[in-house]
Amino acid sequence: MLPVLLSFLLLIYGAACTKVTRLEYNITWVNRNPDGLHDRPVMGINGQWPIPALHATKGEQVVITVRNHLGNETTSLHWHGLYMNGTTYMDGPPGVTQCEISPGESLIYNFKINQPGTYWFHSHTKGQYPDGLRAPLIVHDLDNPFQNDFDEEIVLSFSDWYHDLMKPLLASFISVTNPTGAEPVPNSALINDAQNVTIAVLPGRTYLIRMVNMAAFAGMYVWFQNCSMKVVEVDGIYTEPAEASLLYLTAGQRYSVLLSVNSDSVTNIPFVASMDEELFDTIPDDLNSNVTGWLVVDSTQGLPPPLKLDLFTPVDDYSLRPLDGLAALDTVDRTITLDLKMDNLGDGANYAFFNDMTYVPPKVPTLYTVMSSGQHASDPIVYGSHTNSFVLNGNETVEIVLNNNDDGKHPFHLHGHAFQVVARSDDDAGSYSVNSAAHLPLVPMRRDTVLVRPNGYAVLRFRSDNPGVWLFHCHIEWHVASGLTATFIEAPLQLQETTTIPPNHYALCERNDPSTPTSGNAAGNVADLLNLQGEPAPPAPLPAGFTPRGIVAFVVSVLNGLAMVAIIAWYGMLPISATDSGAKNADASREDESQPLLGTPESGIATEQ
Ligand SMILES: *[C@@H]1O[C@H](CO)[C@@H](O)[C@H](O)[C@H]1NC(C)=O
Ligand SMILES: *[C@@H]1O[C@H](CO)[C@@H](O)[C@H](O)[C@H]1NC(C)=O
Ligand SMILES: *[C@@H]1O[C@H](CO)[C@@H](O)[C@H](O)[C@H]1NC(C)=O
Ligand SMILES: *[C@@H]1O[C@H](CO)[C@@H](O)[C@H](O)[C@H]1NC(C)=O
Ligand SMILES: *[C@@H]1O[C@H](CO)[C@@H](O)[C@H](O)[C@H]1NC(C)=O
Ligand SMILES: *[C@@H]1O[C@H](CO)[C@@H](O)[C@H](O)[C@H]1NC(C)=O
Ligand SMILES: *[C@@H]1O[C@H](CO)[C@@H](O)[C@H](O)[C@H]1NC(C)=O
Ligand SMILES: [Cu+2]
């Protein structure tokens, strides 16, 4: 009797202490023109865009009913940076921890937030969040160690912005017509999903400024003119205060800084977010990479244009130290080496690879394979040949060695954890070797998204103390689409014992398509878990000797040929009817011809030039 009573009391006590916030997020299309240059449909919530930040307090339970009212796209929400301890099925990525939320469907995200800091939430449906479905997520902390150091908080989001929608942009990005994998270049930069933002401040006051880069692609340099900042948080981890005059935020990263407005300030303070143009293959003449906002001390004064900055030397996040002084995890139980490269596949398009494997989502969400594969859940084979799956035991020290064998910068994000960055090279350092580890920092920086430099490496460590299925991927949304993703399956047998997937999650899959399997291996095979026949797969590899230059030459010659066909078709149609239908005919012949030609690249036209 007593234990029952006690647990009853505990239940009441627990219920009384946990604050529960219930929200409804109806996801809809709305029209907006945030850069003043182009009106376009964007994905809003409850008819609102910019989407308001979600504010919570550490310890709070959040229950959000997400309804997909888009009509023509599936969706999902991921809570970037939250550990989702015990609720891996609420993490968000379709094909990993849930099924897509189809138009007309809904899903309830219900999770407890046990960590303070600056986060964000965004769609994790392929390529979707740059259409606007993203917003800051701020977790306030009653025990904030810097509580007495500021008067007020300000939230700033930064992002790049495209005039076109992601669907058509993705189609042209992953295409034989783009064999080098040049990413679409944004049209503008935004602050708080707008430009020329003004924020009233008072002289003599100190502000905690929380910053989130929600971009699809662009890293952002950020500075407040003639002000110095004190970094106190990166990606949810409090840091020892560190002076900075300039920050660099990759897509997905966050910083909080303390900024004091001089008590004798009379002029308004411009602040700038400047897109990192080194990421872009081409820089259009009309691109303005900068967006400006102002801290307004005196609204009767003008808004001075920002002075130009000649040199970008941001604070090096590798030099930051977590306030808790957590030492480097030093007995590594498991090292996972991921060699990154970009290359073409047999469809002529450019893809991204870890260890020569490009990610393709499995038929069965990986978490559902964990739940339905018994002892086989410890065997990475059941998760498929194209998911870059790694099974981790519980409570291991895991080390990820990421070698970036590509000329571009890539910001890597791990779900479910913050990691220590125990080594990171400059550009062109080549692959990591244990000898490079001589200068392991005693107290390394911890965060959940880290920049890996061109042809360089990063070494990350974390404890596998959070059973779940967690993605590790580049946060450049183009590279997610081209397959730069790995899957960590953490303590799967423990997960089977401790986790119950809410029945409405499985029901969602079935309502989407009754033939969707929700159990078995990556191919949906329940009877023979080691047989992956029918699993989703990428295009076949290119035949040997076929290079991007060869593809360019091939495409050019095909397009030339098609132009001839078009001219002939147009000429042939001319006497009979309007040029209109002639053009249509030419278009149709382009489609008809390109398919068989591309299907047989070994036909000889396509040898290297
Ligand atoms: C912001 O101000 C700049 C400079 O005056 C202007 O070119 C731009 O169009 C403005 N942006 C918006 C969205 O009004
Ligand atoms: C969301 O949509 C549902 C109908 O699907 C409606 O009942 C509800 O009032 C809407 N909520 C908000 C906040 O707009
Ligand atoms: C979906 O609907 C939006 C808003 O009406 C539209 O702009 C967009 O082109 C549609 N997308 C597709 C893939 O049809
Ligand atoms: C203010 O900042 C600009 C640009 O960074 C710099 O050129 C200028 O010297 C600074 N002025 C003062 C008074 O510090
Ligand atoms: C953007 O800002 C940078 C740094 O101040 C400057 O070099 C560049 O010229 C600016 N671009 C435009 C279009 O103003
Ligand atoms: C990891 O350690 C924690 C705390 O000691 C324990 O509760 C948990 O069961 C362990 N996990 C595994 C998979 O052994
Ligand atoms: C998750 O919960 C387990 C058990 O309560 C705990 O040992 C672990 O530290 C937590 N992990 C994270 C990342 O919070
Ligand atoms: Cu990338």
XYZ file of C-alpha atoms and ligand atoms in Angstrom:
708
model
C 0.000 0.000 0.000
C 2.684 2.396 1.027
C 4.723 2.115 -2.218
C 1.552 2.615 -4.249
C 0.626 5.679 -2.240
C 4.131 6.979 -2.507
C 4.289 6.613 -6.256
C 0.836 8.225 -6.488
C 2.113 11.185 -4.511
C 5.195 11.322 -6.645
C 3.017 11.366 -9.730
C 1.012 14.308 -8.440
C 4.155 16.069 -7.340
C 5.774 15.467 -10.715
C 2.705 16.639 -12.569
C 2.507 19.779 -10.497
C 6.141 20.605 -11.116
C 6.340 20.081 -14.829
C 5.030 22.992 -16.779
C 3.216 21.792 -19.894
C 2.839 24.009 -22.944
C 0.351 22.945 -25.593
C 0.546 24.455 -29.047
C -1.084 23.992 -32.410
C 1.029 24.429 -35.500
C -1.002 24.447 -38.695
C 1.466 24.526 -41.567
C 0.227 26.551 -44.509
C 1.424 28.410 -47.580
C 1.431 32.200 -47.339
C 2.846 34.812 -49.726
C 5.711 36.999 -48.602
C 8.408 39.264 -49.985
C 11.050 39.505 -47.248
C 13.805 41.076 -49.370
C 11.532 43.499 -51.210
C 12.585 42.014 -54.536
C 10.304 39.070 -55.160
C 6.929 37.856 -53.945
C 6.773 34.117 -53.396
C 4.914 31.404 -51.482
C 6.550 30.501 -48.153
C 5.637 27.927 -45.516
C 4.150 29.579 -42.460
C 2.576 28.393 -39.231
C -1.010 29.373 -38.388
C -0.904 31.843 -41.267
C 2.117 33.612 -39.779
C 5.490 34.200 -41.382
C 8.063 35.044 -40.089
C 7.270 32.156 -37.801
C 7.446 33.399 -34.196
C 10.221 31.924 -32.036
C 9.182 29.146 -29.682
C 10.020 30.090 -26.084
C 10.192 27.471 -23.341
C 11.798 27.100 -19.931
C 14.188 24.341 -18.966
C 12.252 21.452 -17.457
C 9.128 22.185 -19.482
C 7.049 19.631 -21.361
C 6.077 20.800 -24.851
C 3.143 19.261 -26.713
C 2.747 20.504 -30.271
C 0.083 19.282 -32.644
C 1.468 19.741 -36.135
C -1.110 19.705 -38.923
C -0.047 19.691 -42.529
C -2.289 22.127 -44.391
C 0.135 22.578 -47.296
C -2.006 20.526 -49.666
C 0.843 19.579 -51.962
C 3.901 18.594 -49.865
C 4.618 16.263 -46.989
C 6.325 17.744 -43.920
C 7.899 17.119 -40.487
C 9.552 19.127 -37.695
C 12.961 18.599 -36.081
C 14.041 20.317 -32.856
C 17.637 21.148 -33.674
C 19.986 20.644 -30.720
C 17.487 19.103 -28.278
C 18.706 15.750 -26.953
C 15.241 14.177 -26.956
C 16.428 11.908 -24.167
C 13.916 9.034 -23.944
C 11.869 10.372 -26.857
C 13.988 9.657 -29.928
C 10.732 9.086 -31.849
C 9.957 12.829 -31.448
C 13.190 13.928 -33.158
C 11.564 14.537 -36.535
C 13.457 13.203 -39.557
C 11.204 11.123 -41.835
C 12.665 7.765 -42.784
C 14.673 7.825 -39.558
C 12.408 8.265 -36.537
C 8.979 8.715 -38.146
C 7.042 8.777 -41.412
C 6.302 11.953 -43.365
C 3.257 13.976 -42.324
C 1.232 13.933 -45.536
C -1.099 16.747 -46.580
C -4.191 16.611 -44.390
C -2.397 14.541 -41.720
C -1.127 15.549 -38.297
C 1.345 14.403 -35.671
C 1.738 15.355 -32.015
C 5.300 16.131 -30.928
C 5.466 15.678 -27.172
C 8.796 16.034 -25.394
C 10.466 17.383 -22.302
C 13.184 19.997 -22.626
C 15.939 19.481 -20.082
C 18.609 21.782 -21.419
C 18.897 25.565 -21.613
C 20.030 27.638 -24.552
C 19.475 28.782 -28.095
C 18.073 26.264 -30.559
C 15.757 26.228 -33.550
C 13.211 24.004 -35.162
C 12.833 23.252 -38.840
C 11.329 20.860 -41.317
C 13.468 17.752 -41.789
C 11.663 16.750 -44.950
C 14.107 16.707 -47.808
C 15.059 20.195 -48.927
C 12.075 21.885 -47.328
C 13.086 24.278 -44.547
C 14.571 26.972 -46.824
C 11.017 27.498 -48.110
C 10.500 29.184 -44.742
C 9.581 26.375 -42.341
C 12.065 27.232 -39.552
C 12.220 29.420 -36.441
C 14.314 29.971 -33.296
C 13.617 27.849 -30.222
C 14.756 29.497 -27.001
C 15.014 27.560 -23.755
C 15.183 29.946 -20.808
C 17.025 28.918 -17.696
C 16.081 29.912 -14.175
C 19.652 28.999 -13.180
C 21.360 30.889 -15.999
C 24.864 31.632 -14.678
C 24.829 34.919 -16.609
C 21.384 35.987 -15.388
C 22.806 38.969 -13.501
C 24.949 40.113 -16.402
C 22.209 41.374 -18.715
C 19.029 43.424 -18.623
C 17.113 42.085 -21.601
C 17.217 39.448 -24.309
C 17.160 39.897 -28.081
C 16.717 37.043 -30.568
C 18.216 37.377 -34.036
C 17.885 34.845 -36.826
C 19.989 34.981 -39.950
C 19.362 33.277 -43.226
C 20.008 33.183 -46.903
C 16.977 33.554 -49.140
C 16.009 32.139 -52.526
C 13.412 33.587 -54.872
C 12.641 30.140 -56.266
C 11.048 27.288 -54.347
C 13.162 24.362 -53.227
C 11.396 21.720 -55.331
C 12.486 23.189 -58.694
C 15.868 24.273 -57.293
C 16.567 20.728 -56.093
C 15.542 19.293 -59.434
C 18.067 21.501 -61.207
C 20.744 20.917 -58.552
C 20.652 17.114 -58.681
C 20.687 16.869 -62.429
C 22.833 15.773 -65.336
C 22.845 19.433 -66.377
C 24.768 20.226 -63.143
C 27.487 17.551 -63.139
C 29.860 19.590 -60.958
C 27.230 19.908 -58.210
C 27.267 23.717 -58.138
C 24.812 24.726 -55.416
C 22.143 27.318 -56.215
C 23.339 30.725 -54.986
C 20.917 32.603 -52.696
C 19.317 35.846 -53.865
C 19.495 37.738 -50.563
C 20.361 37.633 -46.898
C 17.802 38.124 -44.128
C 17.769 39.029 -40.448
C 14.651 37.873 -38.594
C 13.246 36.928 -42.022
C 13.352 40.596 -43.034
C 15.738 43.399 -43.886
C 16.499 46.757 -42.282
C 15.278 45.514 -38.918
C 15.388 48.045 -36.078
C 15.532 47.068 -32.423
C 15.099 49.658 -29.695
C 17.814 49.604 -27.038
C 18.717 51.867 -24.122
C 22.131 53.380 -23.455
C 23.866 51.827 -20.476
C 22.001 48.557 -20.765
C 23.432 45.112 -21.490
C 21.658 42.693 -23.783
C 21.872 38.943 -24.151
C 21.714 38.573 -27.919
C 20.802 35.076 -29.061
C 21.728 34.345 -32.656
C 20.691 31.473 -34.916
C 21.807 30.841 -38.474
C 18.791 29.202 -40.141
C 20.281 29.335 -43.646
C 20.023 26.631 -46.288
C 23.603 27.141 -47.342
C 25.398 30.332 -46.367
C 27.695 30.717 -43.392
C 27.306 34.221 -41.940
C 29.790 36.750 -40.619
C 28.059 38.874 -37.990
C 29.202 42.068 -36.307
C 27.814 45.045 -34.399
C 29.660 48.123 -35.506
C 32.166 49.407 -32.961
C 30.814 47.094 -30.295
C 32.524 44.207 -28.667
C 30.614 41.097 -27.772
C 31.184 38.550 -25.059
C 30.355 35.015 -26.180
C 28.608 33.108 -23.370
C 26.899 30.233 -25.202
C 27.480 28.115 -28.297
C 24.797 25.682 -29.445
C 23.240 25.402 -25.979
C 26.538 25.054 -24.084
C 27.482 27.899 -21.733
C 31.040 29.062 -22.342
C 33.586 30.962 -20.358
C 32.984 34.557 -21.480
C 35.123 35.289 -24.552
C 35.601 38.639 -26.260
C 34.679 38.794 -29.932
C 34.258 41.553 -32.468
C 33.144 39.252 -35.272
C 31.374 35.893 -35.324
C 31.009 33.248 -38.004
C 27.902 31.088 -37.854
C 27.547 28.151 -40.211
C 24.088 26.998 -41.187
C 22.653 25.421 -38.032
C 24.955 27.105 -35.487
C 23.955 29.392 -32.621
C 25.721 31.876 -30.329
C 24.646 34.011 -27.398
C 26.616 37.124 -26.626
C 26.489 39.865 -24.033
C 26.573 43.303 -25.595
C 26.603 46.542 -23.649
C 25.387 49.782 -25.178
C 27.611 52.634 -23.971
C 25.837 54.937 -21.574
C 26.900 57.934 -23.675
C 25.757 56.394 -26.989
C 23.814 58.784 -29.166
C 24.094 57.217 -32.619
C 22.226 54.142 -33.713
C 24.319 51.011 -34.101
C 24.325 49.133 -37.412
C 24.825 45.392 -37.318
C 25.514 43.284 -40.363
C 25.166 39.663 -41.419
C 27.342 38.963 -44.428
C 27.076 35.712 -46.367
C 30.335 33.813 -46.802
C 30.863 34.183 -50.549
C 33.631 31.561 -50.563
C 30.863 28.967 -50.517
C 29.398 30.151 -53.794
C 30.525 28.815 -57.166
C 29.564 32.037 -58.914
C 28.649 35.418 -57.511
C 25.902 37.088 -59.523
C 26.514 40.791 -60.223
C 23.312 41.827 -58.510
C 23.871 39.771 -55.345
C 23.993 41.754 -52.123
C 25.485 39.310 -49.626
C 24.890 41.690 -46.746
C 21.863 42.474 -44.679
C 21.842 45.254 -42.105
C 19.857 45.916 -38.951
C 20.133 48.634 -36.303
C 20.145 48.801 -32.545
C 18.241 52.052 -32.157
C 19.345 54.228 -29.270
C 17.469 57.296 -30.454
C 14.595 56.919 -32.899
C 14.815 60.572 -33.941
C 18.287 59.903 -35.366
C 18.977 58.388 -38.769
C 20.142 54.863 -39.487
C 23.800 55.152 -40.510
C 24.924 52.736 -43.239
C 27.501 50.259 -41.954
C 31.162 50.900 -42.659
C 32.895 48.352 -44.830
C 34.904 45.637 -43.158
C 38.146 44.844 -44.954
C 39.115 41.663 -43.256
C 37.003 38.889 -41.794
C 38.710 37.467 -38.709
C 35.993 35.889 -36.589
C 36.550 34.418 -33.139
C 37.808 30.833 -33.485
C 35.173 28.645 -31.852
C 37.813 25.958 -31.294
C 39.348 28.283 -28.699
C 36.134 28.580 -26.655
C 35.803 26.660 -23.391
C 32.628 25.244 -21.875
C 31.786 26.852 -18.551
C 31.362 23.433 -16.886
C 35.016 22.636 -17.618
C 34.199 19.140 -18.877
C 37.545 17.542 -19.752
C 38.262 15.783 -23.019
C 36.845 12.258 -23.056
C 40.077 10.346 -23.198
C 39.456 6.617 -23.479
C 37.958 6.117 -26.878
C 35.916 2.915 -27.176
C 35.058 3.248 -30.818
C 36.364 5.334 -33.697
C 34.232 5.908 -36.750
C 36.069 7.334 -39.725
C 34.008 9.138 -42.324
C 35.730 10.128 -45.557
C 33.727 12.740 -47.400
C 33.756 13.174 -51.142
C 31.584 14.538 -53.929
C 31.246 12.550 -57.133
C 28.942 11.667 -60.000
C 26.685 8.654 -60.330
C 25.381 6.949 -63.446
C 22.553 9.464 -63.924
C 25.262 12.090 -64.478
C 24.262 14.099 -61.394
C 26.612 14.992 -58.543
C 26.218 13.291 -55.146
C 27.879 13.436 -51.730
C 29.441 10.388 -50.083
C 30.692 9.115 -46.742
C 33.100 6.238 -47.352
C 31.870 5.945 -50.968
C 28.232 5.594 -49.869
C 25.579 8.212 -50.567
C 22.599 8.216 -48.205
C 19.196 7.092 -49.453
C 16.382 6.860 -46.881
C 15.305 3.260 -46.179
C 11.811 1.899 -46.804
C 11.236 1.434 -43.070
C 12.206 4.313 -40.745
C 15.427 3.180 -39.048
C 13.906 3.469 -35.557
C 11.074 1.141 -36.590
C 13.646 -1.369 -37.796
C 15.282 -1.188 -34.346
C 11.939 -1.894 -32.684
C 11.086 -4.872 -34.899
C 14.354 -6.694 -35.460
C 15.017 -8.338 -32.081
C 18.651 -9.323 -31.523
C 19.423 -8.410 -35.151
C 19.025 -4.743 -34.137
C 22.725 -4.808 -33.190
C 23.688 -5.761 -36.726
C 24.145 -2.684 -38.944
C 23.212 -4.753 -42.006
C 19.492 -4.636 -41.183
C 19.479 -0.839 -41.547
C 20.394 -1.113 -45.208
C 23.339 -0.666 -47.522
C 22.720 3.021 -48.270
C 22.043 4.579 -44.865
C 25.636 4.745 -43.559
C 24.452 3.098 -40.365
C 26.680 2.573 -37.321
C 25.502 0.715 -34.235
C 26.841 2.071 -30.924
C 26.733 0.306 -27.577
C 25.414 2.277 -24.622
C 27.870 4.379 -22.596
C 30.770 4.212 -25.023
C 33.110 7.050 -25.784
C 32.631 7.470 -29.496
C 35.047 9.316 -31.734
C 34.104 10.534 -35.197
C 37.008 11.283 -37.499
C 35.690 13.322 -40.379
C 38.031 13.745 -43.327
C 36.751 16.319 -45.788
C 38.206 15.339 -49.148
C 36.354 18.156 -50.846
C 37.211 21.769 -51.720
C 34.201 23.124 -49.850
C 33.465 23.955 -46.223
C 30.898 21.670 -44.599
C 29.058 22.288 -41.300
C 28.303 18.943 -39.610
C 25.456 18.436 -37.189
C 24.769 15.515 -34.857
C 21.257 14.871 -33.561
C 20.736 13.812 -29.935
C 24.081 15.082 -28.607
C 26.573 17.862 -28.289
C 30.089 16.663 -29.113
C 33.543 17.739 -28.058
C 35.695 19.043 -30.894
C 39.032 17.514 -29.920
C 40.864 18.309 -33.143
C 40.197 20.480 -36.135
C 42.535 21.338 -38.957
C 42.920 24.365 -41.167
C 42.368 24.148 -44.916
C 44.332 21.562 -46.909
C 45.680 19.623 -43.930
C 44.693 16.336 -45.559
C 43.290 13.427 -43.603
C 43.613 13.048 -39.852
C 46.305 10.802 -38.468
C 46.761 9.937 -34.822
C 50.011 11.928 -34.882
C 47.966 15.058 -35.518
C 46.380 14.503 -32.095
C 49.428 15.752 -30.194
C 47.678 18.934 -29.116
C 44.444 17.557 -27.815
C 42.824 20.352 -25.773
C 42.290 19.549 -22.091
C 38.857 21.148 -22.057
C 37.552 21.109 -25.609
C 34.742 23.191 -26.989
C 31.411 21.391 -27.092
C 28.599 22.091 -29.551
C 26.247 20.306 -31.950
C 27.252 21.808 -35.304
C 30.855 22.242 -36.402
C 32.560 23.636 -39.468
C 34.972 21.288 -41.227
C 37.439 23.109 -43.441
C 38.155 22.347 -47.129
C 40.435 19.311 -47.536
C 40.842 19.239 -43.771
C 39.455 17.246 -40.853
C 37.634 17.401 -37.553
C 37.659 14.893 -34.711
C 34.591 14.779 -32.486
C 33.866 12.833 -29.315
C 30.741 12.087 -27.325
C 29.334 9.556 -24.845
C 26.677 7.279 -26.242
C 24.460 7.920 -23.203
C 21.250 8.680 -25.081
C 19.653 5.575 -26.616
C 18.072 6.501 -29.941
C 18.520 6.830 -33.668
C 20.473 9.961 -34.449
C 21.468 11.434 -37.786
C 24.845 12.958 -38.464
C 24.772 15.183 -41.542
C 26.037 18.252 -43.294
C 23.742 21.193 -42.581
C 23.991 22.579 -46.064
C 20.539 21.558 -47.234
C 21.808 20.901 -50.773
C 24.225 18.321 -49.431
C 21.525 16.628 -47.349
C 19.631 16.190 -50.601
C 22.713 14.783 -52.321
C 23.271 12.215 -49.560
C 25.777 13.590 -47.002
C 24.198 11.770 -44.062
C 25.089 8.958 -41.665
C 22.919 7.212 -39.069
C 23.965 6.340 -35.510
C 21.891 3.654 -33.833
C 22.636 4.048 -30.163
C 21.987 1.199 -27.683
C 19.309 -0.472 -29.849
C 18.596 -3.358 -27.476
C 18.073 -0.989 -24.564
C 15.892 1.124 -26.839
C 13.667 -1.880 -27.516
C 13.149 -2.355 -23.778
C 12.607 1.229 -22.746
C 10.788 2.775 -25.675
C 7.191 2.626 -26.772
C 6.481 4.339 -30.065
C 3.112 6.103 -29.782
C 0.603 4.119 -31.882
C -0.408 7.258 -33.793
C 3.116 7.414 -35.243
C 2.706 4.014 -36.854
C -0.852 4.902 -37.851
C 0.473 7.952 -39.687
C 2.599 5.731 -41.940
C -0.370 3.552 -42.706
C -2.670 6.464 -43.468
C -0.013 7.895 -45.819
C 0.034 4.651 -47.749
C -1.340 1.375 -46.398
C 1.409 -0.499 -48.210
C 4.181 1.301 -46.262
C 5.958 -1.239 -44.069
C 6.628 -0.130 -40.479
C 8.593 -3.169 -39.445
C 11.412 -5.306 -40.718
C 14.705 -4.290 -42.233
C 15.472 -1.318 -44.506
C 13.757 -3.147 -47.355
C 10.682 -3.939 -45.263
C 11.630 -7.603 -45.109
C 10.281 -9.035 -41.838
C 10.896 -12.735 -42.457
C 14.546 -12.544 -43.413
C 16.150 -9.539 -41.764
C 19.434 -10.077 -43.546
C 17.870 -10.034 -47.004
C 17.779 -6.471 -48.301
C 16.390 -7.158 -51.717
C 14.199 -4.257 -52.787
C 15.820 -1.661 -50.512
C 15.893 1.901 -51.881
C 19.180 2.528 -53.686
C 20.988 5.406 -55.398
C 21.616 5.460 -59.157
C 24.281 2.992 -60.332
C 27.895 4.199 -60.375
C 29.321 5.867 -63.458
C 31.125 3.590 -65.875
C 34.878 3.852 -65.407
C 36.537 6.781 -67.166
C 33.418 8.953 -67.079
C 34.300 12.285 -65.437
C 32.431 15.529 -64.765
C 34.268 17.094 -67.711
C 33.089 14.230 -69.866
C 29.533 14.821 -68.692
C 29.758 18.530 -69.456
C 30.951 17.736 -72.957
C 28.235 15.135 -73.307
C 25.481 17.505 -72.138
C 26.705 20.271 -74.412
C 26.695 17.988 -77.418
C 23.243 16.618 -76.559
C 21.873 20.146 -76.114
C 23.423 21.171 -79.424
C 21.825 18.177 -81.070
C 18.500 19.023 -79.488
C 18.764 22.612 -80.641
C 19.135 21.289 -84.181
C 16.116 19.034 -83.699
C 14.180 21.991 -82.298
C 15.054 24.185 -85.249
C 14.106 21.474 -87.690
C 10.850 20.806 -85.844
C 10.043 24.507 -85.779
C 10.906 24.841 -89.453
C 8.785 21.801 -90.281
C 5.794 23.136 -88.347
C 6.008 26.647 -89.691
C 3.883 26.470 -92.812
C 1.148 24.459 -91.091
C 0.418 26.165 -87.769
C 1.542 28.682 -85.184
C 5.090 28.650 -83.867
C 3.568 27.996 -80.449
C 2.941 24.325 -81.073
C 6.249 24.057 -82.838
C 7.976 25.098 -79.653
C 5.950 22.573 -77.711
C 7.021 19.875 -80.103
C 10.637 20.794 -79.701
C 10.238 20.564 -75.936
C 8.691 17.164 -76.181
C 11.457 15.886 -78.410
C 14.002 17.107 -75.855
C 12.414 14.925 -73.194
C 12.074 11.951 -75.501
C 15.630 12.071 -76.711
C 17.405 12.783 -73.464
C 16.110 9.744 -71.612
C 17.484 6.949 -73.815
C 20.691 8.878 -74.424
C 21.356 9.335 -70.726
C 20.454 5.753 -70.034
C 23.358 4.581 -72.144
C 26.300 6.803 -71.323
C 28.614 4.005 -72.396
C 27.363 4.525 -75.976
C 30.626 6.242 -76.849
C 29.516 9.858 -77.155
C 30.627 10.358 -73.631
C 34.260 9.425 -73.430
C 36.537 11.904 -71.751
C 37.520 14.851 -73.913
C 16.557 47.665 -46.971
O 17.272 48.845 -47.239
C 18.063 48.798 -48.421
C 18.897 50.058 -48.490
O 18.086 51.158 -48.344
C 17.140 48.639 -49.614
O 17.903 48.537 -50.798
C 16.314 47.362 -49.436
O 15.373 47.240 -50.460
C 15.588 47.392 -48.108
N 14.935 46.094 -47.931
C 13.621 45.951 -47.764
C 13.061 44.583 -47.634
O 12.881 46.900 -47.730
C -5.688 24.437 -37.151
O -6.526 23.758 -38.050
C -7.612 23.086 -37.430
C -8.380 22.347 -38.507
O -7.565 21.356 -39.071
C -8.503 24.068 -36.719
O -9.526 23.388 -36.028
C -7.679 24.859 -35.713
O -8.468 25.871 -35.137
C -6.481 25.492 -36.389
N -5.621 26.087 -35.376
C -5.052 27.276 -35.510
C -4.197 27.742 -34.376
O -5.190 27.968 -36.499
C 2.457 23.911 -53.849
O 1.631 25.019 -53.593
C 2.319 26.271 -53.609
C 1.370 27.340 -53.116
O 0.204 27.343 -53.840
C 2.822 26.513 -55.008
O 3.448 27.764 -55.109
C 3.827 25.413 -55.334
O 4.307 25.566 -56.639
C 3.173 24.057 -55.173
N 4.207 23.060 -55.274
C 4.131 22.026 -56.075
C 5.251 21.078 -56.045
O 3.167 21.835 -56.795
C 34.293 51.623 -36.012
O 34.365 50.458 -36.837
C 34.879 50.705 -38.129
C 34.671 49.464 -38.959
O 34.957 48.317 -38.265
C 36.336 51.130 -38.010
O 36.839 51.384 -39.296
C 36.373 52.400 -37.151
O 37.709 52.743 -36.924
C 35.676 52.192 -35.827
N 35.555 53.461 -35.155
C 35.846 53.606 -33.874
C 35.612 54.955 -33.296
O 36.274 52.690 -33.200
C 29.225 43.563 -47.781
O 30.048 43.792 -46.655
C 31.420 43.535 -46.880
C 32.117 43.780 -45.571
O 31.871 45.064 -45.101
C 31.944 44.443 -47.963
O 33.290 44.109 -48.249
C 31.099 44.285 -49.223
O 31.505 45.205 -50.188
C 29.641 44.496 -48.909
N 28.833 44.247 -50.102
C 27.958 45.118 -50.550
C 27.215 44.721 -51.788
O 27.767 46.178 -50.004
C 24.500 3.737 -19.256
O 24.694 4.197 -17.947
C 23.505 4.646 -17.291
C 23.887 5.289 -15.997
O 24.798 4.500 -15.311
C 22.568 3.457 -17.141
O 21.374 3.900 -16.557
C 22.263 2.904 -18.522
O 21.467 1.746 -18.406
C 23.538 2.549 -19.269
N 23.176 2.216 -20.635
C 23.525 1.081 -21.220
C 23.034 0.830 -22.582
O 24.222 0.247 -20.660
C 19.951 10.643 -21.186
O 19.406 9.977 -20.069
C 20.290 9.039 -19.458
C 19.524 8.249 -18.466
O 18.640 9.076 -17.739
C 21.456 9.806 -18.873
O 22.382 8.905 -18.306
C 22.137 10.582 -19.978
O 23.140 11.397 -19.473
C 21.170 11.427 -20.778
N 21.826 11.868 -21.973
C 21.781 13.110 -22.379
C 22.486 13.386 -23.677
O 21.187 13.974 -21.782
Cu 28.088 20.104 -47.007
